[in-house]
JSON list of C-alpha atoms in Angstrom, two decimals:
[
{"chain": "A", "resi": 261, "resn": "MET", "atom": "CA", "xyz": [130.24, 82.93, 236.91]},
{"chain": "A", "resi": 262, "resn": "ALA", "atom": "CA", "xyz": [132.07, 84.56, 234.01]},
{"chain": "A", "resi": 263, "resn": "LEU", "atom": "CA", "xyz": [135.54, 85.82, 234.81]},
{"chain": "A", "resi": 264, "resn": "PRO", "atom": "CA", "xyz": [136.28, 89.52, 234.28]},
{"chain": "A", "resi": 265, "resn": "LYS", "atom": "CA", "xyz": [137.79, 90.63, 230.97]},
{"chain": "A", "resi": 266, "resn": "ILE", "atom": "CA", "xyz": [140.95, 92.69, 230.95]},
{"chain": "A", "resi": 267, "resn": "ASP", "atom": "CA", "xyz": [140.97, 95.69, 228.65]},
{"chain": "A", "resi": 268, "resn": "THR", "atom": "CA", "xyz": [144.00, 95.97, 226.38]},
{"chain": "A", "resi": 269, "resn": "PRO", "atom": "CA", "xyz": [145.36, 99.29, 225.11]},
{"chain": "A", "resi": 270, "resn": "VAL", "atom": "CA", "xyz": [145.45, 100.14, 221.41]},
{"chain": "A", "resi": 271, "resn": "TYR", "atom": "CA", "xyz": [148.51, 101.79, 219.87]},
{"chain": "A", "resi": 272, "resn": "GLU", "atom": "CA", "xyz": [149.02, 103.51, 216.52]},
{"chain": "A", "resi": 273, "resn": "LEU", "atom": "CA", "xyz": [151.93, 103.30, 214.11]},
{"chain": "A", "resi": 274, "resn": "ASP", "atom": "CA", "xyz": [152.81, 104.67, 210.67]},
{"chain": "A", "resi": 275, "resn": "LEU", "atom": "CA", "xyz": [154.69, 102.15, 208.56]},
{"chain": "A", "resi": 276, "resn": "PRO", "atom": "CA", "xyz": [157.66, 103.85, 206.84]},
{"chain": "A", "resi": 277, "resn": "LEU", "atom": "CA", "xyz": [157.50, 102.32, 203.34]},
{"chain": "A", "resi": 278, "resn": "SER", "atom": "CA", "xyz": [153.85, 101.53, 202.62]},
{"chain": "A", "resi": 279, "resn": "LYS", "atom": "CA", "xyz": [152.76, 104.62, 204.61]},
{"chain": "A", "resi": 280, "resn": "LYS", "atom": "CA", "xyz": [149.92, 102.60, 206.13]},
{"chain": "A", "resi": 281, "resn": "HIS", "atom": "CA", "xyz": [148.50, 103.80, 209.44]},
{"chain": "A", "resi": 282, "resn": "ILE", "atom": "CA", "xyz": [148.17, 100.78, 211.75]},
{"chain": "A", "resi": 283, "resn": "ARG", "atom": "CA", "xyz": [146.23, 100.40, 214.98]},
{"chain": "A", "resi": 284, "resn": "PHE", "atom": "CA", "xyz": [147.29, 97.40, 217.05]},
{"chain": "A", "resi": 285, "resn": "ARG", "atom": "CA", "xyz": [147.01, 95.78, 220.47]},
{"chain": "A", "resi": 286, "resn": "PRO", "atom": "CA", "xyz": [149.87, 94.18, 222.45]},
{"chain": "A", "resi": 287, "resn": "PHE", "atom": "CA", "xyz": [150.28, 90.44, 222.01]},
{"chain": "A", "resi": 288, "resn": "LEU", "atom": "CA", "xyz": [148.94, 88.14, 224.71]},
{"chain": "A", "resi": 289, "resn": "VAL", "atom": "CA", "xyz": [150.81, 85.67, 226.91]},
{"chain": "A", "resi": 290, "resn": "LYS", "atom": "CA", "xyz": [149.81, 82.71, 224.74]},
{"chain": "A", "resi": 291, "resn": "GLU", "atom": "CA", "xyz": [151.05, 84.53, 221.63]},
{"chain": "A", "resi": 292, "resn": "GLN", "atom": "CA", "xyz": [154.34, 85.40, 223.32]},
{"chain": "A", "resi": 293, "resn": "ARG", "atom": "CA", "xyz": [154.74, 81.75, 224.32]},
{"chain": "A", "resi": 294, "resn": "ASN", "atom": "CA", "xyz": [154.31, 80.65, 220.69]},
{"chain": "A", "resi": 295, "resn": "LEU", "atom": "CA", "xyz": [156.94, 83.18, 219.59]},
{"chain": "A", "resi": 296, "resn": "MET", "atom": "CA", "xyz": [159.39, 81.99, 222.24]},
{"chain": "A", "resi": 297, "resn": "MET", "atom": "CA", "xyz": [158.87, 78.36, 221.19]},
{"chain": "A", "resi": 298, "resn": "ALA", "atom": "CA", "xyz": [159.52, 79.34, 217.56]},
{"chain": "A", "resi": 299, "resn": "LEU", "atom": "CA", "xyz": [162.73, 81.17, 218.50]},
{"chain": "A", "resi": 300, "resn": "GLU", "atom": "CA", "xyz": [163.93, 78.22, 220.56]},
{"chain": "A", "resi": 301, "resn": "ALA", "atom": "CA", "xyz": [163.28, 75.91, 217.60]},
{"chain": "A", "resi": 302, "resn": "ASN", "atom": "CA", "xyz": [165.66, 78.11, 215.58]},
{"chain": "A", "resi": 303, "resn": "ASP", "atom": "CA", "xyz": [163.73, 77.36, 212.40]},
{"chain": "A", "resi": 304, "resn": "THR", "atom": "CA", "xyz": [163.39, 80.36, 210.06]},
{"chain": "A", "resi": 305, "resn": "ASP", "atom": "CA", "xyz": [160.12, 79.20, 208.50]},
{"chain": "A", "resi": 306, "resn": "THR", "atom": "CA", "xyz": [158.53, 78.62, 211.90]},
{"chain": "A", "resi": 307, "resn": "ILE", "atom": "CA", "xyz": [159.71, 82.01, 213.19]},
{"chain": "A", "resi": 308, "resn": "GLU", "atom": "CA", "xyz": [158.37, 83.87, 210.14]},
{"chain": "A", "resi": 309, "resn": "GLN", "atom": "CA", "xyz": [155.03, 82.06, 210.30]},
{"chain": "A", "resi": 310, "resn": "ASN", "atom": "CA", "xyz": [154.62, 82.89, 214.00]},
{"chain": "A", "resi": 311, "resn": "ILE", "atom": "CA", "xyz": [155.56, 86.54, 213.44]},
{"chain": "A", "resi": 312, "resn": "LYS", "atom": "CA", "xyz": [152.97, 86.77, 210.67]},
{"chain": "A", "resi": 313, "resn": "GLN", "atom": "CA", "xyz": [150.29, 85.09, 212.81]},
{"chain": "A", "resi": 314, "resn": "VAL", "atom": "CA", "xyz": [150.94, 87.37, 215.80]},
{"chain": "A", "resi": 315, "resn": "LEU", "atom": "CA", "xyz": [150.85, 90.48, 213.63]},
{"chain": "A", "resi": 316, "resn": "GLN", "atom": "CA", "xyz": [147.57, 89.36, 212.09]},
{"chain": "A", "resi": 317, "resn": "ASN", "atom": "CA", "xyz": [146.07, 88.65, 215.51]},
{"chain": "A", "resi": 318, "resn": "CYS", "atom": "CA", "xyz": [147.16, 91.98, 216.98]},
{"chain": "A", "resi": 319, "resn": "THR", "atom": "CA", "xyz": [146.22, 94.26, 214.07]},
{"chain": "A", "resi": 320, "resn": "VAL", "atom": "CA", "xyz": [143.06, 96.19, 214.89]},
{"chain": "A", "resi": 321, "resn": "THR", "atom": "CA", "xyz": [142.95, 98.08, 211.59]},
{"chain": "A", "resi": 322, "resn": "GLU", "atom": "CA", "xyz": [140.83, 96.16, 209.09]},
{"chain": "A", "resi": 323, "resn": "GLY", "atom": "CA", "xyz": [142.00, 95.15, 205.64]},
{"chain": "A", "resi": 324, "resn": "VAL", "atom": "CA", "xyz": [145.74, 94.89, 206.42]},
{"chain": "A", "resi": 325, "resn": "ASP", "atom": "CA", "xyz": [147.37, 92.00, 204.56]},
{"chain": "A", "resi": 326, "resn": "ILE", "atom": "CA", "xyz": [150.67, 91.19, 206.27]},
{"chain": "A", "resi": 327, "resn": "ASP", "atom": "CA", "xyz": [151.86, 89.21, 203.24]},
{"chain": "A", "resi": 328, "resn": "LYS", "atom": "CA", "xyz": [151.49, 92.29, 201.02]},
{"chain": "A", "resi": 329, "resn": "LEU", "atom": "CA", "xyz": [153.49, 94.61, 203.27]},
{"chain": "A", "resi": 330, "resn": "PRO", "atom": "CA", "xyz": [157.13, 95.35, 202.41]},
{"chain": "A", "resi": 331, "resn": "LEU", "atom": "CA", "xyz": [159.45, 93.11, 204.42]},
{"chain": "A", "resi": 332, "resn": "VAL", "atom": "CA", "xyz": [161.04, 96.09, 206.21]},
{"chain": "A", "resi": 333, "resn": "ASP", "atom": "CA", "xyz": [157.58, 97.37, 207.22]},
{"chain": "A", "resi": 334, "resn": "VAL", "atom": "CA", "xyz": [156.86, 93.97, 208.77]},
{"chain": "A", "resi": 335, "resn": "GLU", "atom": "CA", "xyz": [160.14, 94.04, 210.70]},
{"chain": "A", "resi": 336, "resn": "PHE", "atom": "CA", "xyz": [159.51, 97.61, 211.88]},
{"chain": "A", "resi": 337, "resn": "TYR", "atom": "CA", "xyz": [155.94, 96.72, 212.89]},
{"chain": "A", "resi": 338, "resn": "PHE", "atom": "CA", "xyz": [157.10, 93.67, 214.84]},
{"chain": "A", "resi": 339, "resn": "LEU", "atom": "CA", "xyz": [159.74, 95.65, 216.74]},
{"chain": "A", "resi": 340, "resn": "ASN", "atom": "CA", "xyz": [157.11, 98.19, 217.80]},
{"chain": "A", "resi": 341, "resn": "LEU", "atom": "CA", "xyz": [154.64, 95.44, 218.70]},
{"chain": "A", "resi": 342, "resn": "ARG", "atom": "CA", "xyz": [157.27, 93.71, 220.81]},
{"chain": "A", "resi": 343, "resn": "ALA", "atom": "CA", "xyz": [158.14, 97.03, 222.53]},
{"chain": "A", "resi": 344, "resn": "ARG", "atom": "CA", "xyz": [154.49, 97.71, 223.41]},
{"chain": "A", "resi": 345, "resn": "SER", "atom": "CA", "xyz": [153.87, 94.11, 224.51]},
{"chain": "A", "resi": 346, "resn": "VAL", "atom": "CA", "xyz": [156.93, 93.12, 226.54]},
{"chain": "A", "resi": 347, "resn": "GLY", "atom": "CA", "xyz": [158.83, 96.37, 227.07]},
{"chain": "A", "resi": 348, "resn": "GLU", "atom": "CA", "xyz": [160.77, 98.94, 225.13]},
{"chain": "A", "resi": 349, "resn": "ILE", "atom": "CA", "xyz": [164.16, 97.65, 226.31]},
{"chain": "A", "resi": 350, "resn": "ALA", "atom": "CA", "xyz": [165.53, 94.46, 224.78]},
{"chain": "A", "resi": 351, "resn": "GLU", "atom": "CA", "xyz": [168.71, 92.77, 225.97]},
{"chain": "A", "resi": 352, "resn": "THR", "atom": "CA", "xyz": [171.00, 91.42, 223.28]},
{"chain": "A", "resi": 353, "resn": "LYS", "atom": "CA", "xyz": [174.37, 89.69, 223.48]},
{"chain": "A", "resi": 354, "resn": "TYR", "atom": "CA", "xyz": [177.52, 90.52, 221.53]},
{"chain": "A", "resi": 355, "resn": "LYS", "atom": "CA", "xyz": [180.93, 88.90, 221.63]},
{"chain": "A", "resi": 356, "resn": "CYS", "atom": "CA", "xyz": [184.00, 91.11, 222.10]},
{"chain": "A", "resi": 357, "resn": "ASN", "atom": "CA", "xyz": [186.57, 90.29, 219.42]},
{"chain": "A", "resi": 358, "resn": "ASN", "atom": "CA", "xyz": [189.07, 92.92, 220.50]},
{"chain": "A", "resi": 359, "resn": "GLU", "atom": "CA", "xyz": [192.64, 91.58, 220.43]},
{"chain": "A", "resi": 360, "resn": "VAL", "atom": "CA", "xyz": [194.20, 91.32, 223.90]},
{"chain": "A", "resi": 361, "resn": "GLU", "atom": "CA", "xyz": [197.74, 89.94, 224.01]},
{"chain": "A", "resi": 362, "resn": "ASP", "atom": "CA", "xyz": [197.30, 88.50, 220.50]},
{"chain": "A", "resi": 363, "resn": "LYS", "atom": "CA", "xyz": [194.06, 86.70, 221.43]},
{"chain": "A", "resi": 364, "resn": "PRO", "atom": "CA", "xyz": [190.41, 87.74, 221.05]},
{"chain": "A", "resi": 365, "resn": "CYS", "atom": "CA", "xyz": [188.93, 88.96, 224.32]},
{"chain": "A", "resi": 366, "resn": "GLY", "atom": "CA", "xyz": [185.90, 86.66, 223.86]},
{"chain": "A", "resi": 367, "resn": "ASN", "atom": "CA", "xyz": [183.80, 88.37, 226.53]},
{"chain": "A", "resi": 368, "resn": "ILE", "atom": "CA", "xyz": [180.03, 88.00, 226.02]},
{"chain": "A", "resi": 369, "resn": "MET", "atom": "CA", "xyz": [178.45, 91.38, 226.63]},
{"chain": "A", "resi": 370, "resn": "ASP", "atom": "CA", "xyz": [174.83, 92.10, 227.54]},
{"chain": "A", "resi": 371, "resn": "VAL", "atom": "CA", "xyz": [173.68, 95.21, 225.69]},
{"chain": "A", "resi": 372, "resn": "LYS", "atom": "CA", "xyz": [170.37, 96.97, 226.24]},
{"chain": "A", "resi": 373, "resn": "VAL", "atom": "CA", "xyz": [168.57, 98.45, 223.22]},
{"chain": "A", "resi": 374, "resn": "ASN", "atom": "CA", "xyz": [165.50, 100.68, 223.21]},
{"chain": "A", "resi": 375, "resn": "LEU", "atom": "CA", "xyz": [163.43, 99.15, 220.42]},
{"chain": "A", "resi": 376, "resn": "LEU", "atom": "CA", "xyz": [161.47, 102.37, 219.88]},
{"chain": "A", "resi": 377, "resn": "ASP", "atom": "CA", "xyz": [164.73, 104.12, 218.93]},
{"chain": "A", "resi": 378, "resn": "ILE", "atom": "CA", "xyz": [165.31, 101.79, 215.97]},
{"chain": "A", "resi": 379, "resn": "LYS", "atom": "CA", "xyz": [164.44, 103.46, 212.67]},
{"chain": "A", "resi": 380, "resn": "VAL", "atom": "CA", "xyz": [164.36, 102.50, 209.02]},
{"chain": "A", "resi": 381, "resn": "GLU", "atom": "CA", "xyz": [167.38, 103.82, 207.17]},
{"chain": "A", "resi": 382, "resn": "MET", "atom": "CA", "xyz": [166.40, 105.11, 203.75]},
{"chain": "A", "resi": 383, "resn": "PRO", "atom": "CA", "xyz": [169.02, 105.19, 200.95]},
{"chain": "A", "resi": 384, "resn": "GLY", "atom": "CA", "xyz": [169.28, 108.58, 199.30]},
{"chain": "A", "resi": 385, "resn": "ASN", "atom": "CA", "xyz": [170.75, 107.72, 195.90]},
{"chain": "A", "resi": 386, "resn": "VAL", "atom": "CA", "xyz": [168.63, 104.89, 194.50]},
{"chain": "A", "resi": 387, "resn": "THR", "atom": "CA", "xyz": [165.44, 105.25, 192.50]},
{"chain": "A", "resi": 388, "resn": "ASP", "atom": "CA", "xyz": [162.67, 102.69, 192.08]},
{"chain": "A", "resi": 389, "resn": "GLU", "atom": "CA", "xyz": [162.31, 103.63, 188.40]},
{"chain": "A", "resi": 390, "resn": "ILE", "atom": "CA", "xyz": [165.03, 101.90, 186.39]},
{"chain": "A", "resi": 391, "resn": "ARG", "atom": "CA", "xyz": [165.68, 102.93, 182.79]},
{"chain": "A", "resi": 392, "resn": "LEU", "atom": "CA", "xyz": [166.92, 99.91, 180.86]},
{"chain": "A", "resi": 393, "resn": "ASN", "atom": "CA", "xyz": [167.28, 101.67, 177.49]},
{"chain": "A", "resi": 394, "resn": "GLU", "atom": "CA", "xyz": [165.88, 104.66, 175.61]},
{"chain": "A", "resi": 395, "resn": "ASN", "atom": "CA", "xyz": [162.37, 103.23, 175.63]},
{"chain": "A", "resi": 396, "resn": "ILE", "atom": "CA", "xyz": [161.90, 100.81, 178.52]},
{"chain": "A", "resi": 397, "resn": "VAL", "atom": "CA", "xyz": [161.53, 101.84, 182.16]},
{"chain": "A", "resi": 398, "resn": "VAL", "atom": "CA", "xyz": [160.81, 99.36, 184.95]},
{"chain": "A", "resi": 399, "resn": "LYS", "atom": "CA", "xyz": [159.05, 100.51, 188.13]},
{"chain": "A", "resi": 400, "resn": "MET", "atom": "CA", "xyz": [160.08, 98.41, 191.12]},
{"chain": "A", "resi": 401, "resn": "LYS", "atom": "CA", "xyz": [158.41, 97.86, 194.48]},
{"chain": "A", "resi": 402, "resn": "TYR", "atom": "CA", "xyz": [159.95, 96.87, 197.78]},
{"chain": "A", "resi": 403, "resn": "PRO", "atom": "CA", "xyz": [159.99, 93.06, 198.31]},
{"chain": "A", "resi": 404, "resn": "GLU", "atom": "CA", "xyz": [156.87, 91.93, 200.12]},
{"chain": "A", "resi": 405, "resn": "PHE", "atom": "CA", "xyz": [156.84, 89.71, 203.19]},
{"chain": "A", "resi": 406, "resn": "ALA", "atom": "CA", "xyz": [155.22, 86.81, 201.28]},
{"chain": "A", "resi": 407, "resn": "VAL", "atom": "CA", "xyz": [157.93, 86.91, 198.62]},
{"chain": "A", "resi": 408, "resn": "MET", "atom": "CA", "xyz": [160.60, 85.81, 201.07]},
{"chain": "A", "resi": 409, "resn": "LYS", "atom": "CA", "xyz": [158.84, 82.48, 201.66]},
{"chain": "A", "resi": 410, "resn": "ARG", "atom": "CA", "xyz": [158.66, 81.77, 197.94]},
{"chain": "A", "resi": 411, "resn": "LEU", "atom": "CA", "xyz": [162.30, 82.73, 197.47]},
{"chain": "A", "resi": 412, "resn": "LYS", "atom": "CA", "xyz": [163.46, 79.99, 199.83]},
{"chain": "A", "resi": 413, "resn": "ASP", "atom": "CA", "xyz": [162.08, 77.43, 197.41]},
{"chain": "A", "resi": 414, "resn": "SER", "atom": "CA", "xyz": [163.84, 78.98, 194.41]},
{"chain": "A", "resi": 415, "resn": "GLY", "atom": "CA", "xyz": [166.96, 76.80, 194.62]},
{"chain": "A", "resi": 416, "resn": "THR", "atom": "CA", "xyz": [170.38, 78.36, 194.02]},
{"chain": "A", "resi": 417, "resn": "LEU", "atom": "CA", "xyz": [171.55, 81.86, 194.88]},
{"chain": "A", "resi": 418, "resn": "SER", "atom": "CA", "xyz": [171.32, 82.77, 191.19]},
{"chain": "A", "resi": 419, "resn": "ASP", "atom": "CA", "xyz": [167.71, 81.59, 191.06]},
{"chain": "A", "resi": 420, "resn": "PHE", "atom": "CA", "xyz": [167.05, 83.63, 194.22]},
{"chain": "A", "resi": 421, "resn": "ALA", "atom": "CA", "xyz": [168.19, 86.85, 192.53]},
{"chain": "A", "resi": 422, "resn": "PHE", "atom": "CA", "xyz": [166.12, 86.27, 189.39]},
{"chain": "A", "resi": 423, "resn": "VAL", "atom": "CA", "xyz": [162.95, 85.41, 191.34]},
{"chain": "A", "resi": 424, "resn": "LEU", "atom": "CA", "xyz": [163.38, 88.34, 193.72]},
{"chain": "A", "resi": 425, "resn": "ILE", "atom": "CA", "xyz": [163.68, 90.82, 190.86]},
{"chain": "A", "resi": 426, "resn": "ALA", "atom": "CA", "xyz": [160.78, 89.30, 188.91]},
{"chain": "A", "resi": 427, "resn": "GLU", "atom": "CA", "xyz": [158.53, 89.26, 191.99]},
{"chain": "A", "resi": 428, "resn": "SER", "atom": "CA", "xyz": [159.31, 92.91, 192.77]},
{"chain": "A", "resi": 429, "resn": "ILE", "atom": "CA", "xyz": [158.38, 94.45, 189.41]},
{"chain": "A", "resi": 430, "resn": "GLU", "atom": "CA", "xyz": [155.37, 96.75, 189.63]},
{"chain": "A", "resi": 431, "resn": "TYR", "atom": "CA", "xyz": [155.12, 97.62, 185.96]},
{"chain": "A", "resi": 432, "resn": "ILE", "atom": "CA", "xyz": [157.11, 97.94, 182.74]},
{"chain": "A", "resi": 433, "resn": "HIS", "atom": "CA", "xyz": [156.67, 100.95, 180.43]},
{"chain": "A", "resi": 434, "resn": "ASP", "atom": "CA", "xyz": [157.91, 100.85, 176.83]},
{"chain": "A", "resi": 435, "resn": "GLY", "atom": "CA", "xyz": [157.18, 104.49, 176.01]},
{"chain": "A", "resi": 436, "resn": "GLU", "atom": "CA", "xyz": [153.69, 103.74, 174.77]},
{"chain": "A", "resi": 437, "resn": "GLN", "atom": "CA", "xyz": [152.11, 101.10, 176.99]},
{"chain": "A", "resi": 438, "resn": "PHE", "atom": "CA", "xyz": [152.17, 100.08, 180.65]},
{"chain": "A", "resi": 439, "resn": "TYR", "atom": "CA", "xyz": [152.54, 96.36, 181.39]},
{"chain": "A", "resi": 440, "resn": "TYR", "atom": "CA", "xyz": [151.45, 95.78, 184.99]},
{"chain": "A", "resi": 441, "resn": "ALA", "atom": "CA", "xyz": [152.95, 92.83, 186.86]},
{"chain": "A", "resi": 442, "resn": "LYS", "atom": "CA", "xyz": [149.60, 91.92, 188.41]},
{"chain": "A", "resi": 443, "resn": "GLU", "atom": "CA", "xyz": [148.29, 91.29, 184.89]},
{"chain": "A", "resi": 444, "resn": "SER", "atom": "CA", "xyz": [151.24, 89.06, 183.95]},
{"chain": "A", "resi": 445, "resn": "THR", "atom": "CA", "xyz": [152.16, 85.53, 185.01]},
{"chain": "A", "resi": 446, "resn": "PRO", "atom": "CA", "xyz": [155.24, 84.80, 187.15]},
{"chain": "A", "resi": 447, "resn": "GLU", "atom": "CA", "xyz": [156.71, 82.93, 184.18]},
{"chain": "A", "resi": 448, "resn": "GLU", "atom": "CA", "xyz": [156.31, 85.98, 181.91]},
{"chain": "A", "resi": 449, "resn": "LEU", "atom": "CA", "xyz": [158.01, 88.24, 184.46]},
{"chain": "A", "resi": 450, "resn": "LEU", "atom": "CA", "xyz": [160.84, 85.76, 184.98]},
{"chain": "A", "resi": 451, "resn": "ASN", "atom": "CA", "xyz": [161.35, 85.44, 181.22]},
{"chain": "A", "resi": 452, "resn": "PHE", "atom": "CA", "xyz": [161.56, 89.23, 180.98]},
{"chain": "A", "resi": 453, "resn": "VAL", "atom": "CA", "xyz": [164.28, 89.35, 183.64]},
{"chain": "A", "resi": 454, "resn": "GLU", "atom": "CA", "xyz": [166.21, 86.51, 182.01]},
{"chain": "A", "resi": 455, "resn": "SER", "atom": "CA", "xyz": [166.15, 88.41, 178.68]},
{"chain": "A", "resi": 456, "resn": "LEU", "atom": "CA", "xyz": [168.06, 91.39, 180.13]},
{"chain": "A", "resi": 457, "resn": "SER", "atom": "CA", "xyz": [171.64, 92.14, 179.22]},
{"chain": "A", "resi": 458, "resn": "GLN", "atom": "CA", "xyz": [174.23, 91.94, 182.00]},
{"chain": "A", "resi": 459, "resn": "THR", "atom": "CA", "xyz": [174.38, 95.74, 182.24]},
{"chain": "A", "resi": 460, "resn": "GLN", "atom": "CA", "xyz": [170.59, 96.01, 182.51]},
{"chain": "A", "resi": 461, "resn": "PHE", "atom": "CA", "xyz": [170.46, 93.24, 185.10]},
{"chain": "A", "resi": 462, "resn": "MET", "atom": "CA", "xyz": [173.09, 95.03, 187.22]},
{"chain": "A", "resi": 463, "resn": "LYS", "atom": "CA", "xyz": [170.88, 98.15, 187.22]},
{"chain": "A", "resi": 464, "resn": "MET", "atom": "CA", "xyz": [168.06, 96.04, 188.65]},
{"chain": "A", "resi": 465, "resn": "GLU", "atom": "CA", "xyz": [170.38, 94.47, 191.22]},
{"chain": "A", "resi": 466, "resn": "ASP", "atom": "CA", "xyz": [171.52, 97.90, 192.37]},
{"chain": "A", "resi": 467, "resn": "PHE", "atom": "CA", "xyz": [167.98, 98.64, 193.57]},
{"chain": "A", "resi": 468, "resn": "PHE", "atom": "CA", "xyz": [168.08, 95.59, 195.86]},
{"chain": "A", "resi": 469, "resn": "ASN", "atom": "CA", "xyz": [171.61, 96.28, 197.07]},
{"chain": "A", "resi": 470, "resn": "ASN", "atom": "CA", "xyz": [170.36, 99.59, 198.47]},
{"chain": "A", "resi": 471, "resn": "LEU", "atom": "CA", "xyz": [167.01, 98.67, 200.01]},
{"chain": "A", "resi": 472, "resn": "PRO", "atom": "CA", "xyz": [165.85, 100.45, 203.20]},
{"chain": "A", "resi": 473, "resn": "LYS", "atom": "CA", "xyz": [166.75, 98.52, 206.33]},
{"chain": "A", "resi": 474, "resn": "LEU", "atom": "CA", "xyz": [166.35, 98.63, 210.09]},
{"chain": "A", "resi": 475, "resn": "GLY", "atom": "CA", "xyz": [169.43, 100.13, 211.66]},
{"chain": "A", "resi": 476, "resn": "LYS", "atom": "CA", "xyz": [170.90, 101.63, 214.79]},
{"chain": "A", "resi": 477, "resn": "LYS", "atom": "CA", "xyz": [174.37, 102.54, 216.05]},
{"chain": "A", "resi": 478, "resn": "LEU", "atom": "CA", "xyz": [175.26, 100.88, 219.33]},
{"chain": "A", "resi": 479, "resn": "ASP", "atom": "CA", "xyz": [178.00, 102.24, 221.58]},
{"chain": "A", "resi": 480, "resn": "PHE", "atom": "CA", "xyz": [179.14, 100.18, 224.54]},
{"chain": "A", "resi": 481, "resn": "GLU", "atom": "CA", "xyz": [182.26, 99.16, 226.46]},
{"chain": "A", "resi": 482, "resn": "CYS", "atom": "CA", "xyz": [183.49, 95.64, 227.12]},
{"chain": "A", "resi": 483, "resn": "SER", "atom": "CA", "xyz": [183.36, 94.95, 230.84]},
{"chain": "A", "resi": 484, "resn": "LYS", "atom": "CA", "xyz": [186.43, 92.71, 230.58]},
{"chain": "A", "resi": 485, "resn": "CYS", "atom": "CA", "xyz": [188.98, 94.48, 228.37]},
{"chain": "A", "resi": 486, "resn": "HIS", "atom": "CA", "xyz": [187.26, 97.91, 228.39]},
{"chain": "A", "resi": 487, "resn": "PHE", "atom": "CA", "xyz": [187.42, 98.22, 224.60]},
{"chain": "A", "resi": 488, "resn": "HIS", "atom": "CA", "xyz": [184.85, 100.72, 223.29]},
{"chain": "A", "resi": 489, "resn": "HIS", "atom": "CA", "xyz": [182.63, 99.20, 220.60]},
{"chain": "A", "resi": 490, "resn": "ASN", "atom": "CA", "xyz": [180.79, 101.11, 217.86]},
{"chain": "A", "resi": 491, "resn": "LEU", "atom": "CA", "xyz": [178.47, 98.76, 216.01]},
{"chain": "A", "resi": 492, "resn": "ASP", "atom": "CA", "xyz": [176.11, 99.42, 213.13]},
{"chain": "A", "resi": 493, "resn": "VAL", "atom": "CA", "xyz": [173.39, 96.85, 213.72]},
{"chain": "A", "resi": 494, "resn": "GLU", "atom": "CA", "xyz": [171.07, 96.07, 210.80]},
{"chain": "A", "resi": 495, "resn": "GLY", "atom": "CA", "xyz": [168.00, 93.89, 210.26]},
{"chain": "A", "resi": 496, "resn": "LEU", "atom": "CA", "xyz": [165.50, 92.38, 212.69]},
{"chain": "A", "resi": 497, "resn": "GLU", "atom": "CA", "xyz": [167.78, 89.49, 213.68]},
{"chain": "A", "resi": 498, "resn": "GLY", "atom": "CA", "xyz": [170.52, 91.93, 214.69]},
{"chain": "A", "resi": 499, "resn": "PHE", "atom": "CA", "xyz": [168.51, 93.09, 217.69]},
{"chain": "A", "resi": 500, "resn": "PHE", "atom": "CA", "xyz": [167.62, 89.64, 219.00]},
{"chain": "A", "resi": 501, "resn": "VAL", "atom": "CA", "xyz": [170.98, 87.82, 218.97]}
]
């Protein structure tokens, strides 16, 4: 005799950067187990691969490529998926470093965070169109989720910056013609970035120094020394410490 099937709810979400409308189901017990095993392994590659797999499994909307989504969209999506699957409230731990009698308090505090209250903070003074000189304008796109994996194999921190910028170019316009990144090779894009002057390169870097990010202000009091903490928590890892 076939066992009964349990219906799962479907939720909807608008991703803040790509503006995609996503329909998704909560993740299942076996998927949660895989995520927990990945977190316990404390291996970044394993964690990212499991997050990607769970998002793919749970996405009801057809044609969504997780690798092509901006990294911040993926983080925002995962937070909402986790909230709908396990519960809106997540417990995180923070260490109190308030000085008490010339020594850090050291108390480990349990802090509850409503994941659905976490928003993407958008910078207000940075444009994705960067004018390098009188003729050339570069249109940038937010780094995609798949890019981060490739960046880890790029070697030094300097290599990381060059690859990140090259991978995030959407097109280059010289006043007459558009050169689209999808029609160029990675080597051609990297050579273009390496040909920039220091001033031009700094303009490109400024775009990445002001990317949108997950953020929330946390206010809580240490139960040991009663110091009141005001923390600006950023990034996905900040809410699961």
